[in-house]
Structures are given as structure tokens and as C-alpha cells.
XYZ file of C-alpha atoms in Angstrom:
126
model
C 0.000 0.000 0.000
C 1.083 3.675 -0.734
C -0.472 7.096 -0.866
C -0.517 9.858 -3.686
C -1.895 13.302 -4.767
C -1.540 15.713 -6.699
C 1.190 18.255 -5.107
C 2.328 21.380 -7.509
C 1.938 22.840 -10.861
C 5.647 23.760 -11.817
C 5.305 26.769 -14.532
C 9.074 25.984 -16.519
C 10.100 29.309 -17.689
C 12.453 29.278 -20.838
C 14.032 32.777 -19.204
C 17.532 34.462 -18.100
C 15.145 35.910 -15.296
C 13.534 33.691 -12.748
C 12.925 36.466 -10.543
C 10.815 38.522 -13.280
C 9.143 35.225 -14.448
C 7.786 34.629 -10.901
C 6.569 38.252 -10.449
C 4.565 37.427 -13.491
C 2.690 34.431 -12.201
C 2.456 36.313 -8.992
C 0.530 38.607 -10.399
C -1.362 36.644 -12.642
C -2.245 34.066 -10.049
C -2.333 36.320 -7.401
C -0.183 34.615 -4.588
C 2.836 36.479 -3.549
C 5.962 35.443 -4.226
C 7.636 33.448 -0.995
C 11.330 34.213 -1.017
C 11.774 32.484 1.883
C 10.357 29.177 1.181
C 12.645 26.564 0.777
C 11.890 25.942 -2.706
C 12.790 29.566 -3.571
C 16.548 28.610 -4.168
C 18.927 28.654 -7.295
C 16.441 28.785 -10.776
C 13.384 28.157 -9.020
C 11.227 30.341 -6.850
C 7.890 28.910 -4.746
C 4.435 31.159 -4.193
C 2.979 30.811 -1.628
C -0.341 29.291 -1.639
C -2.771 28.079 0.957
C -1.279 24.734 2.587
C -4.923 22.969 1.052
C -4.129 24.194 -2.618
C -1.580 22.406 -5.010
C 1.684 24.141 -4.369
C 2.873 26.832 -7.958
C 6.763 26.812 -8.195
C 8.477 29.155 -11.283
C 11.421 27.228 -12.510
C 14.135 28.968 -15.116
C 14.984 25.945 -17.443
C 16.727 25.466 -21.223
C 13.947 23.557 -22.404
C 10.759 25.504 -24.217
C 8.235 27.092 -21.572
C 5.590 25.246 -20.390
C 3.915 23.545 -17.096
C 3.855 20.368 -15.382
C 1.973 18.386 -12.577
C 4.343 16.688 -9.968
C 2.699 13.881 -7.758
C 4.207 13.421 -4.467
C 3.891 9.911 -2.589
C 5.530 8.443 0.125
C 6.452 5.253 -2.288
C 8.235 6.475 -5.444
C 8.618 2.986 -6.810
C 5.430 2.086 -5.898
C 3.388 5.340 -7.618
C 5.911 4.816 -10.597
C 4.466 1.163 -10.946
C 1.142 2.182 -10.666
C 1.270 4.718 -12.967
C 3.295 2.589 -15.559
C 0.125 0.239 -15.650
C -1.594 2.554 -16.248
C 0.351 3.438 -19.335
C 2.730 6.223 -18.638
C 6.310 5.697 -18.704
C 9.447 6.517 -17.433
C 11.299 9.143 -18.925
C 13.936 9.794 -16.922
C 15.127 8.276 -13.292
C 16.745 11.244 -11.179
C 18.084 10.775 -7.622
C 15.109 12.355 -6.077
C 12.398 12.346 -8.296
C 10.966 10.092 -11.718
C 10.440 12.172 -14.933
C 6.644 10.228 -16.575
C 5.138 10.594 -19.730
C 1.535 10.324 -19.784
C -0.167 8.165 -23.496
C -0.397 11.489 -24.540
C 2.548 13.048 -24.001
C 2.769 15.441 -20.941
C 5.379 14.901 -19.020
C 5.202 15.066 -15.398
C 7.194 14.112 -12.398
C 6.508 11.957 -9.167
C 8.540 13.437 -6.114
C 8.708 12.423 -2.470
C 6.544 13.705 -0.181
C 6.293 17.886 0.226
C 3.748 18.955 2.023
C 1.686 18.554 5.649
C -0.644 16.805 6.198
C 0.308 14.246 2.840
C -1.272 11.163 4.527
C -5.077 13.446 5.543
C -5.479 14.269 1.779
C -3.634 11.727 -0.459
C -5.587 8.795 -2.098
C -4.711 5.721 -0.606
C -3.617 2.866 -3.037
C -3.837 -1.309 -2.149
């Protein structure tokens, strides 16, 4: 058994400014930026958003802009499985996280666990 939800939107922002990129979303989501979050580090930058909501993190990548969905569990290997039947597949193994590709294409990563209360809110998988 293992647990999984749906934990943040990451907006990938083909940019030399992260900063500017996040002040964007800021504004157009309208959740401040949170400088001192720890995922505000290096090319990425977290807002913050109510501890209920799906956490929005601005990343400066190399790649083209776009967004992804990252789905935190408390069994990588396990989610990764489950997901895998049924029919995404494994684009990448990091040391922290998988990078998935759904049938259709979207990319999208499974992480370890990131925010409270995980095990209140995740779905619960036998």
C-alpha cells in the first residue's frame, strides 16, 4: 500500500530571469511570491499558496516554456508502478524524483513527499 496526490503545478520558464518570471505568475495568479520558502533557491522560486491548494513553483529551465503536474507519494517505486500500468512511462530516473510521460505526451514528475498533512489528503492505493 502507498499514498498519492496531486502536489504542484511547476510553470518551466524558458528565461535568463527567474525572478521577473515569478513576479509574473504572482501577479497573474495572485499569490505572492515566498522568497523564503525553501523551494525559492537557485532557478526556481515557490508562491505561496494556501497549505490545502496544489503548491505553484516558477522554474528557469533550457527547455521551451511550459507547465507540469508533480505527484508526491511516500512510495516512489510504488506510484511509478502504478502509474506505468496505467500506461505512462518513465522518462527519466533522477536521484530524487521520476520524470513520466503520460499516453499522450505530458510529461510530469513523481517526487517524495512535500507537504503537511500528505497522509489526511492523499488517495490511498492497495
Amino acid at each position: 500500500m502507498h499514498h498519492s496526490r496531486l502536489c504542484s503545478i511547476q510553470i518551466d520558464c524558458n528565461t535568463s530571469d527567474v525572478d521577473e518570471a515569478a513576479t509574473f505568475w504572482a501577479g497573474a495568479l495572485g499569490f505572492p511570491v515566498d522568497l523564503d520558502h525553501a523551494g525559492s533557491r537557485g532557478n526556481y522560486r515557490q508562491l505561496a499558496t494556501p497549505a490545502a491548494e496544489p503548491m505553484v513553483q516558477i522554474q528557469r529551465v533550457d527547455h521551451d516554456s511550459r507547465a507540469h503536474l508533480d505527484i508526491e507519494t511516500d512510495d516512489i517505486a510504488a506510484e511509478v508502478a502504478r502509474l506505468e500500468k496505467l500506461g505512462a512511462t518513465v522518462h527519466k530516473r533522477l536521484e530524487r524524483w521520476t520524470v513520466m510521460q503520460a499516453p499522450t505526451g505530458q510529461r510530469f514528475c513523481v517526487v517524495r513527499v512535500q507537504r503537511p498533512f500528505f497522509s489526511q489528503h492523499a488517495n490511498r492505493w492497495d
